[in-house]
Amino acid sequence: MTDTPAIFQANIHTVDWRAPYRVPPAQAATLIDPTGRAVESLDGDWHFAIDPYDTCLRARWFEEEYHDCDGRRYPVDFSFDQWQTTPVPSCWNLQSPQWFWYEGSAVYVRNVGFEAGPAGERQFLHFEGANYATYVFLNREYVGWHRGGSTPFSFEVTGRLQADNRLVVVVVNTRRPDEVPTDNTDWFNYGGLHRGVSLVRLPASFIRDVHVALRPGSDFGVIDVRVEVDGAASGATVELPELGVAEEFVVADGVGTAELAVRPELWSPDNPRLYEVAVSTAEDRWQDRIGFREIRAEGNSLWLNGEEIWLKGICHHEESVERGRSLTADDIRLNFALAKELGCSYVRLAHYPHSRAAARIADEVGLLLWEEVPVYWAIDFGNPDTYADAANQLAELIRRDRNRASVIIWSVGNENPDTDDRLAFMAGLARLAKQLDPTRLTSAACLVDPSGPVIADRLVDHIDIIGINEYYGWYEPDFAQLVALFDNSRPAKPVVICEFGADAVAGRHGQADEMFTEENQLAIYRQQLQVLGGIEYVKGISPWILYDFRCPRRAHVDHGYYNRKGLLDATRTQRKLAFTELQRFYARKAATG
Ligand code: GCB
């Protein structure tokens, strides 16, 4: 080897090629809020190649070195401008049959034109979501990376843009045991830039974050405003024109708060009233449409705007047969319309943050939401770095959605083994959720001790709502155990049965005891609903699940790599018998309270 080895060969022997990329990842604190801003979309066709051996990162393709250290032309392994294209946003798995099962690195390349703005302007590359690790390179330089497959992140690129720019983005969706989620889940590991990418221009001093919420316990009479400004600012103004508010407040060390003594019309699923809210500083203006409501847990009860509620819900994944996790607004509207048709007031968005559009649409159409981070099953709970990843995903989700009235619950996980490490990890997340947003409730799908059976989980002391997943009638055939579970348990908090269900192949009919038939699913729903509807401390349900979804771990012939517990098939066109059963149950609940 010479002192300056030819860059293209060096990577073949380099053991620690990852080292240069190991800088601190993008954090929730550096996220910008593109709401209401002039945003230049970078969506559309990008050049694309899968890169199974991580060669872009190993051989530093993004540096675009075409000559070796002696100046000789070198045969490079890439040809960005001749690569085929793929649309952004999309999941690569559904863009070519060859990429369907692909897990690993993939390289996206796009040329970006740029016209300089006014003096002092700052520019940011903003990503709404990419699964799982994303490495960003601009004009041959490393900008930074992010981990977590479902939350937004941004990088400041001020001073790094020219008239013509090359953006190279490497997205890696290799499943790893120390990530969040871990390498084993019950859903499909879609890869890619599955949500939008944009260039956002902001002034030298800009509003980084705004949180506007009705103060719990204020008798619906105080709205709290908290603003974070990046750059110099000594004051800000908040306006709510429909409530006659235009109030100035002080900003010091980048933070300003205001307390508005006003009485807004309250947001609820029956009356999804939204108000125009604007916050401005000398240099920047941020605006949004926000609803005001209060959610509270007391004893075994849940209260929305001072009225006791029972959550009539359903779960769904962020998935479409054609688009994977890149749902369109129409997909989301269809899911919510189906939920409404069932009679739902609430939807559990399982098992990771769905797109920003989901909560916005729920705000408009009037649905309460449970939002969740993918702390799913057996995470590497003892690993501080895994905790840092999970905490950052939770913080990114909360910063993104804490102005959405529809969101009432932050869930910190699902069905996790009850170890000391897990308790410390998830109690930490629950504390973080409260710290970032004291106006909402926390929950998680907790554990049942089957030997009781009894609800037994040390995490319940750290959350507001006890979520329980139970599959009596399906994984656990003895229904008497479901009754026993409730008889044996004395929860001090509201319980929501956040999952129950059974698989059925749409269109397959048979006897009620024949697994995978619609009749069997129907029979299990009937028994479940009869029991659950009568338990005083159960304050809601969200059966598993609205529609079938892809599931690589289910190779059984009746599954065919799908989880078939949907009330509809995966295309959302074929309804199974249990759909109407749940609809009838919710109609009765609505009539009787
Ligand atoms: C569960 C999980 C969910 C699975 C479901 C099932 O308890 O929370 O992610 O898909 O069971 O179908 O087994």
XYZ file of C-alpha atoms and ligand atoms in Angstrom:
606
model
C 0.000 0.000 0.000
C 1.224 3.533 -0.770
C 0.733 6.437 1.651
C -2.179 7.691 -0.409
C -3.897 4.559 -1.647
C -6.162 4.748 -4.664
C -9.511 5.477 -3.118
C -11.360 2.865 -5.117
C -9.248 0.007 -3.882
C -8.894 1.102 -0.296
C -12.470 0.222 0.560
C -11.984 -3.419 -0.293
C -9.650 -3.843 2.651
C -10.948 -1.213 5.034
C -12.344 -2.817 8.145
C -13.699 0.312 9.754
C -15.254 2.002 6.753
C -18.192 3.025 8.914
C -16.060 5.196 11.214
C -16.292 8.474 9.222
C -20.095 8.302 9.280
C -20.332 7.782 13.016
C -21.074 11.379 13.937
C -24.031 12.142 16.229
C -27.243 11.515 14.235
C -29.827 14.214 13.492
C -31.888 14.929 16.602
C -35.417 16.087 17.391
C -33.928 19.351 18.670
C -32.598 20.190 15.191
C -35.864 19.362 13.429
C -37.465 22.279 11.640
C -41.200 22.685 11.230
C -42.121 23.100 7.544
C -45.767 23.880 8.436
C -47.079 26.794 6.429
C -43.615 27.577 5.005
C -42.583 28.091 1.377
C -41.190 24.640 0.759
C -39.477 23.497 -2.475
C -40.408 19.890 -2.992
C -37.644 17.526 -4.068
C -40.158 14.767 -4.731
C -40.302 13.146 -8.159
C -37.916 10.874 -10.019
C -34.527 10.234 -8.448
C -31.747 8.087 -9.898
C -31.655 4.889 -7.919
C -29.639 1.719 -7.427
C -29.704 -0.930 -4.771
C -26.276 -1.364 -3.198
C -26.260 -4.687 -1.333
C -22.614 -4.480 -0.209
C -22.758 -0.834 0.994
C -20.228 0.112 -1.667
C -21.406 3.711 -1.930
C -20.462 4.237 1.695
C -17.342 2.042 1.605
C -15.916 3.463 -1.634
C -17.294 6.964 -1.092
C -19.060 7.140 -4.446
C -20.536 10.466 -3.454
C -17.055 12.034 -3.783
C -17.268 11.302 -7.511
C -13.538 10.673 -7.899
C -12.981 9.450 -11.442
C -9.178 9.384 -11.304
C -6.780 7.589 -8.993
C -4.074 9.333 -7.012
C -1.743 9.247 -10.032
C -4.319 10.994 -12.171
C -5.254 7.911 -14.183
C -8.862 7.423 -15.252
C -10.328 4.733 -13.057
C -13.231 2.350 -13.820
C -15.789 3.432 -11.223
C -18.630 1.221 -10.022
C -21.417 3.761 -10.376
C -23.009 5.935 -13.045
C -25.459 8.175 -11.238
C -26.855 9.959 -14.285
C -27.478 6.758 -16.231
C -29.114 4.817 -13.427
C -32.783 4.057 -13.731
C -35.115 6.304 -11.807
C -37.545 5.632 -9.018
C -40.183 7.957 -7.595
C -39.765 9.730 -4.274
C -41.682 9.213 -2.104
C -42.052 5.467 -2.542
C -40.981 2.138 -1.073
C -38.437 0.467 -3.343
C -39.992 -2.941 -2.632
C -42.961 -2.088 -4.810
C -41.109 -0.373 -7.652
C -39.702 -3.576 -9.172
C -40.401 -7.269 -8.479
C -36.618 -7.683 -8.106
C -36.564 -5.345 -5.134
C -39.574 -6.783 -3.324
C -37.654 -8.674 -0.610
C -34.545 -6.496 -0.777
C -33.132 -5.317 2.545
C -29.900 -3.330 2.661
C -28.398 -0.142 1.259
C -29.871 1.736 -1.670
C -28.574 4.917 -3.247
C -30.773 7.819 -4.372
C -29.295 10.649 -6.439
C -30.866 13.891 -7.553
C -29.592 17.087 -9.111
C -30.991 20.174 -7.456
C -30.963 23.664 -8.941
C -30.817 26.556 -6.497
C -31.315 30.288 -6.715
C -29.842 32.228 -3.831
C -32.406 34.022 -1.672
C -32.150 37.230 0.361
C -29.041 37.879 2.449
C -29.034 35.899 5.683
C -31.418 33.237 4.399
C -30.820 29.738 5.807
C -31.553 26.518 3.946
C -32.479 23.088 5.232
C -32.855 19.677 3.658
C -35.940 18.182 5.202
C -36.994 14.516 5.132
C -40.444 13.436 6.316
C -39.396 9.796 6.752
C -36.957 7.200 5.404
C -36.540 3.636 6.621
C -34.209 3.123 8.529
C -30.774 4.793 8.510
C -30.303 7.682 6.087
C -26.917 9.143 5.065
C -27.026 12.474 3.250
C -24.302 13.876 0.971
C -24.414 17.224 -0.790
C -21.915 18.267 -3.440
C -19.508 15.459 -2.507
C -19.579 16.174 1.209
C -21.144 14.279 4.076
C -23.985 16.306 5.611
C -25.144 13.879 8.306
C -27.282 10.873 9.092
C -30.487 9.940 10.835
C -31.848 6.746 12.321
C -35.463 5.706 12.789
C -37.793 4.710 9.990
C -40.881 6.849 10.514
C -40.103 10.294 11.872
C -39.001 13.529 10.179
C -35.495 15.010 10.291
C -33.691 18.008 8.863
C -30.153 19.159 8.136
C -29.049 22.749 7.797
C -27.126 23.216 4.521
C -26.685 26.993 4.597
C -23.550 27.945 2.670
C -23.301 24.539 0.997
C -25.633 25.129 -1.967
C -24.528 26.296 -5.417
C -26.516 26.952 -8.607
C -26.282 23.227 -9.468
C -26.080 20.650 -6.734
C -25.810 16.908 -6.464
C -27.711 15.282 -3.613
C -26.811 11.663 -2.815
C -28.838 9.863 -0.167
C -28.099 6.344 1.048
C -30.985 4.617 2.806
C -30.261 1.389 4.698
C -33.125 -0.799 5.920
C -31.077 -3.773 7.146
C -32.866 -5.111 10.234
C -30.631 -5.027 13.307
C -31.176 -6.334 16.826
C -30.162 -3.040 18.465
C -32.536 -0.826 16.477
C -36.069 0.407 17.162
C -37.840 -1.763 16.057
C -35.513 -4.700 16.417
C -34.929 -7.348 13.713
C -38.194 -9.198 14.399
C -41.578 -7.569 13.863
C -44.988 -8.659 12.629
C -44.985 -6.256 9.678
C -43.156 -5.692 6.392
C -39.817 -3.894 6.425
C -40.429 -1.467 3.539
C -37.307 0.446 2.500
C -36.494 3.804 1.026
C -37.398 7.461 0.966
C -41.010 6.578 1.649
C -42.063 10.121 2.519
C -41.343 13.483 0.919
C -38.043 15.362 0.712
C -37.831 19.134 0.468
C -35.627 22.192 0.593
C -36.877 24.700 3.133
C -35.732 28.324 3.248
C -35.935 30.179 6.523
C -34.728 33.588 7.699
C -31.553 34.037 9.761
C -33.663 34.045 12.910
C -36.526 31.584 12.513
C -39.278 29.931 14.539
C -38.069 26.381 15.065
C -40.950 25.022 17.084
C -44.353 26.074 18.383
C -46.589 24.269 20.858
C -50.112 25.613 21.350
C -52.505 23.747 23.658
C -55.465 24.148 25.947
C -54.138 23.899 29.497
C -55.521 20.783 31.246
C -57.443 21.652 34.404
C -57.940 25.297 33.359
C -61.705 24.911 33.072
C -61.182 25.201 29.287
C -60.123 28.811 29.763
C -56.336 29.013 29.181
C -54.320 28.366 26.025
C -50.572 27.938 26.536
C -48.190 28.964 23.781
C -44.514 28.023 23.763
C -42.173 29.115 20.999
C -38.561 28.227 20.241
C -36.624 30.639 18.065
C -33.300 29.801 16.435
C -31.343 33.042 16.164
C -31.762 36.460 17.706
C -35.266 37.476 18.805
C -36.539 39.459 21.748
C -40.255 39.097 21.213
C -43.040 37.342 19.333
C -46.743 37.813 18.669
C -49.409 35.135 18.733
C -52.638 35.673 16.824
C -55.900 33.754 17.004
C -58.100 36.050 14.917
C -61.321 34.099 15.520
C -60.874 34.598 19.277
C -59.763 38.226 18.952
C -56.240 37.429 20.201
C -53.136 39.346 19.106
C -50.749 39.161 22.037
C -47.089 40.065 22.225
C -44.719 38.203 24.488
C -41.042 38.177 25.372
C -38.543 35.755 23.856
C -35.379 35.267 25.885
C -32.562 32.813 25.146
C -34.583 31.503 22.232
C -37.735 30.607 24.201
C -40.959 32.545 24.726
C -44.248 31.617 26.375
C -47.689 33.179 26.488
C -50.829 32.404 28.454
C -54.041 33.304 26.673
C -57.186 33.691 28.755
C -59.734 32.674 26.122
C -62.573 30.207 25.818
C -62.365 28.415 22.459
C -65.129 26.250 21.115
C -63.851 22.788 22.011
C -62.634 20.271 19.430
C -64.160 16.791 19.583
C -64.859 13.948 17.135
C -68.408 15.339 16.806
C -67.248 18.906 16.378
C -63.727 19.005 14.889
C -63.406 22.771 15.182
C -60.018 24.173 14.144
C -58.730 27.717 14.633
C -56.197 29.689 12.601
C -53.138 30.321 14.760
C -50.145 32.418 13.724
C -46.923 33.194 15.563
C -44.576 35.837 14.256
C -41.256 37.342 15.168
C -39.505 40.295 13.550
C -38.166 37.981 10.821
C -40.402 34.917 10.619
C -44.048 33.842 10.573
C -45.483 30.400 11.336
C -49.137 29.460 10.949
C -51.333 26.441 11.447
C -54.923 25.321 12.135
C -55.282 23.970 15.643
C -58.089 22.440 17.710
C -58.426 22.811 21.470
C -59.597 20.042 23.750
C -58.801 18.463 27.094
C -58.118 14.764 27.681
C -57.897 13.437 31.214
C -57.742 10.089 33.037
C -59.181 9.764 36.519
C -59.568 6.504 38.404
C -60.773 4.033 35.811
C -62.318 6.717 33.605
C -61.364 8.799 30.584
C -62.691 12.297 30.084
C -62.755 14.392 26.929
C -63.706 18.031 27.496
C -65.190 17.108 30.866
C -67.378 14.324 29.501
C -66.706 10.669 30.142
C -65.782 8.763 26.974
C -65.528 5.182 25.824
C -63.060 4.718 22.971
C -64.713 2.972 20.048
C -61.658 2.150 18.006
C -59.768 0.128 15.448
C -56.045 -0.395 14.734
C -54.389 -0.085 11.381
C -50.906 -0.238 9.913
C -49.625 2.377 7.484
C -49.839 0.153 4.431
C -51.306 -0.167 0.979
C -50.861 -3.163 -1.305
C -49.627 -0.939 -4.129
C -47.738 1.727 -2.208
C -46.527 -0.002 0.957
C -45.948 2.638 3.619
C -46.086 5.578 1.194
C -49.749 6.309 1.736
C -51.419 9.120 -0.166
C -53.852 11.500 1.499
C -56.624 9.557 -0.259
C -55.398 6.305 1.335
C -55.501 7.909 4.767
C -58.931 9.400 4.115
C -60.204 5.983 3.028
C -58.886 4.357 6.226
C -60.531 7.012 8.351
C -63.775 6.836 6.358
C -63.873 3.078 6.955
C -63.215 3.655 10.666
C -66.037 6.200 10.762
C -68.323 3.790 8.958
C -67.577 1.225 11.654
C -68.708 3.827 14.165
C -65.237 4.543 15.556
C -64.325 7.617 17.546
C -60.689 6.533 17.866
C -57.928 4.900 15.809
C -54.716 3.274 17.020
C -51.964 4.050 14.494
C -49.851 0.919 14.917
C -46.920 0.312 15.557
C -44.735 3.298 14.568
C -45.389 6.935 13.684
C -47.585 7.234 10.609
C -47.099 10.224 8.329
C -47.695 13.827 9.378
C -50.775 13.857 7.147
C -52.540 11.219 9.276
C -53.032 13.366 12.368
C -53.829 16.421 10.235
C -56.618 14.533 8.487
C -57.841 13.096 11.812
C -57.986 16.683 13.130
C -60.245 17.597 10.208
C -62.529 14.574 10.155
C -62.807 14.170 13.924
C -61.046 11.018 15.138
C -59.063 10.538 18.334
C -55.631 8.991 17.796
C -53.260 6.718 19.669
C -49.748 7.315 18.278
C -46.880 4.978 18.970
C -43.121 4.454 18.676
C -41.849 1.051 17.481
C -40.605 -0.182 20.851
C -41.998 -3.538 19.843
C -41.460 -6.955 21.468
C -37.876 -7.654 22.583
C -35.887 -4.491 21.955
C -32.244 -4.338 23.145
C -33.469 -2.744 26.383
C -30.108 -2.797 28.167
C -28.366 -0.813 25.420
C -28.094 2.946 26.134
C -27.671 3.679 22.431
C -30.925 1.864 21.631
C -32.591 3.992 24.295
C -31.161 7.154 22.734
C -32.606 6.084 19.374
C -36.060 5.308 20.825
C -36.114 8.531 22.859
C -35.207 10.555 19.787
C -37.928 8.909 17.674
C -40.449 9.677 20.423
C -39.254 13.279 20.643
C -39.441 13.713 16.864
C -42.980 12.321 16.849
C -44.100 14.565 19.697
C -42.537 17.675 18.204
C -44.204 16.884 14.897
C -47.706 16.163 16.203
C -48.209 17.909 19.517
C -50.367 20.606 17.921
C -52.863 18.019 16.693
C -56.039 17.885 18.785
C -56.800 14.408 17.440
C -53.777 12.864 19.189
C -54.704 11.976 22.776
C -52.264 9.152 23.564
C -48.501 8.693 23.201
C -47.789 4.990 23.385
C -44.266 4.019 24.388
C -44.374 0.414 23.220
C -46.068 -2.870 22.530
C -45.900 -6.273 24.293
C -42.434 -6.100 25.770
C -40.913 -8.679 28.138
C -41.080 -7.569 31.789
C -37.409 -7.205 32.692
C -35.731 -4.547 34.841
C -34.018 -3.124 31.751
C -37.321 -2.904 29.901
C -38.976 -1.178 32.861
C -36.232 1.440 33.090
C -36.290 1.954 29.298
C -40.042 2.348 28.920
C -40.609 4.277 32.150
C -37.923 6.650 30.813
C -39.844 7.072 27.571
C -43.096 7.695 29.459
C -41.375 10.402 31.524
C -39.955 11.954 28.370
C -43.399 12.042 26.745
C -44.821 13.898 29.767
C -41.908 16.294 29.815
C -42.311 17.152 26.125
C -46.085 17.238 26.306
C -47.912 17.320 29.644
C -51.284 17.751 27.885
C -51.715 14.143 26.717
C -51.955 10.670 28.203
C -49.322 7.954 27.975
C -49.923 4.278 27.372
C -48.385 1.022 26.124
C -49.645 -2.462 25.331
C -48.878 -4.035 28.722
C -48.525 -7.604 29.912
C -50.855 -10.209 31.318
C -49.560 -12.940 33.620
C -51.196 -16.015 32.027
C -50.892 -18.066 35.213
C -53.535 -15.834 36.892
C -54.574 -14.832 34.409
C -54.197 -11.283 35.672
C -53.037 -7.905 34.366
C -49.531 -7.782 35.818
C -46.985 -5.337 34.530
C -44.750 -3.013 36.535
C -44.977 -0.453 33.726
C -48.583 0.422 34.666
C -47.264 2.604 37.502
C -45.595 4.833 34.916
C -48.359 5.362 32.333
C -51.888 6.808 32.363
C -53.824 4.172 30.412
C -53.234 0.429 30.674
C -53.279 -0.944 27.140
C -53.868 -4.702 26.897
C -53.513 -6.929 23.835
C -55.323 -10.249 24.259
C -56.134 -12.954 21.738
C -58.625 -15.183 23.586
C -60.413 -17.291 21.021
C -57.399 -17.239 18.681
C -53.930 -17.813 20.187
C -55.547 -18.729 23.527
C -58.631 -20.830 22.754
C -60.171 -20.865 26.251
C -62.600 -17.953 26.476
C -63.245 -18.620 30.158
C -59.737 -17.228 30.711
C -60.801 -13.842 29.347
C -63.531 -13.587 31.951
C -61.100 -14.789 34.616
C -58.551 -12.156 33.544
C -60.992 -9.358 34.267
C -62.281 -10.951 37.477
C -58.726 -11.326 38.783
C -57.519 -7.831 37.917
C -58.061 -4.645 39.964
C -56.502 -1.934 37.788
C -56.317 1.530 39.307
C -56.295 3.166 35.866
C -58.465 3.004 32.740
C -57.885 -0.107 30.637
C -58.083 -0.026 26.836
C -58.060 -3.356 25.018
C -55.765 -2.119 22.285
C -55.823 -5.447 20.375
C -57.876 -8.595 20.000
C -58.758 -10.450 16.814
C -58.539 -13.547 14.678
C -57.338 -14.373 11.157
C -59.826 -14.992 8.361
C -59.189 -15.296 4.640
C -61.622 -12.886 2.957
C -64.274 -14.861 1.127
C -63.500 -18.169 2.863
C -66.571 -19.612 4.554
C -67.101 -22.583 6.848
C -68.088 -23.558 10.367
C -67.651 -21.216 13.303
C -64.924 -23.459 14.726
C -62.978 -23.663 11.445
C -59.895 -21.459 11.643
C -59.264 -18.881 8.897
C -62.944 -18.692 7.929
C -64.962 -15.510 8.211
C -67.436 -17.380 10.444
C -64.659 -18.244 12.899
C -63.486 -14.627 13.043
C -67.103 -13.526 13.510
C -67.657 -15.981 16.365
C -64.515 -14.751 18.132
C -65.599 -11.114 17.729
C -69.054 -11.965 19.144
C -67.610 -13.591 22.235
C -65.007 -10.881 22.739
C -67.489 -8.022 22.390
C -69.937 -9.655 24.742
C -67.287 -9.864 27.471
C -65.497 -6.554 26.829
C -68.681 -4.518 26.643
C -69.530 -5.544 30.207
C -66.264 -4.796 32.045
C -66.674 -1.612 34.026
C -63.001 -0.583 33.961
C -62.491 -1.239 30.235
C -62.813 2.214 28.661
C -62.287 1.380 25.050
C -61.185 -1.140 22.471
C -59.268 -1.122 19.182
C -59.495 -4.588 17.622
C -56.661 -5.877 15.457
C -57.062 -4.754 12.629
C -58.881 -2.716 9.950
C -57.351 -4.505 6.938
C -54.932 -7.346 6.211
C -51.268 -6.409 5.874
C -48.001 -7.925 4.649
C -46.123 -10.061 7.118
C -42.868 -11.772 6.064
C -42.834 -14.061 9.100
C -46.151 -15.706 8.201
C -45.303 -18.375 5.645
C -48.296 -20.583 6.500
C -50.355 -21.263 3.397
C -53.443 -19.563 4.827
C -51.449 -16.452 5.603
C -49.419 -16.352 2.381
C -47.098 -13.753 3.981
C -50.055 -11.654 5.117
C -51.536 -11.145 8.546
C -55.210 -11.870 7.872
C -56.772 -10.405 11.000
C -58.247 -7.545 8.977
C -61.942 -6.749 9.003
C -61.294 -6.130 5.308
C -58.853 -7.763 2.917
C -55.571 -6.041 2.097
C -57.077 -4.128 -0.840
C -59.683 -2.661 1.534
C -62.486 -3.656 -0.839
C -63.719 -6.984 0.553
C -65.450 -6.799 3.917
C -65.469 -9.796 6.216
C -68.470 -10.721 8.367
C -66.917 -9.362 11.551
C -66.928 -5.831 10.085
C -70.700 -5.611 10.477
C -70.562 -7.233 13.922
C -68.226 -4.540 15.232
C -70.306 -1.873 13.507
C -73.436 -3.121 15.342
C -71.582 -3.179 18.652
C -70.437 0.437 18.215
C -73.923 1.521 17.205
C -75.278 -0.018 20.434
C -72.473 1.606 22.452
C -73.249 4.988 20.896
C -76.921 4.569 21.787
C -76.367 3.398 25.365
C -73.162 5.297 26.259
C -49.925 -8.736 18.516
C -49.057 -7.661 17.985
C -49.383 -7.332 16.537
C -49.535 -8.643 15.771
C -50.716 -9.383 16.341
C -50.950 -10.746 15.673
O -50.099 -8.884 19.697
O -49.103 -6.484 18.759
O -48.356 -6.548 16.002
O -49.681 -8.427 14.396
O -50.494 -9.631 17.704
O -51.633 -10.796 14.675
O -50.416 -11.727 16.184
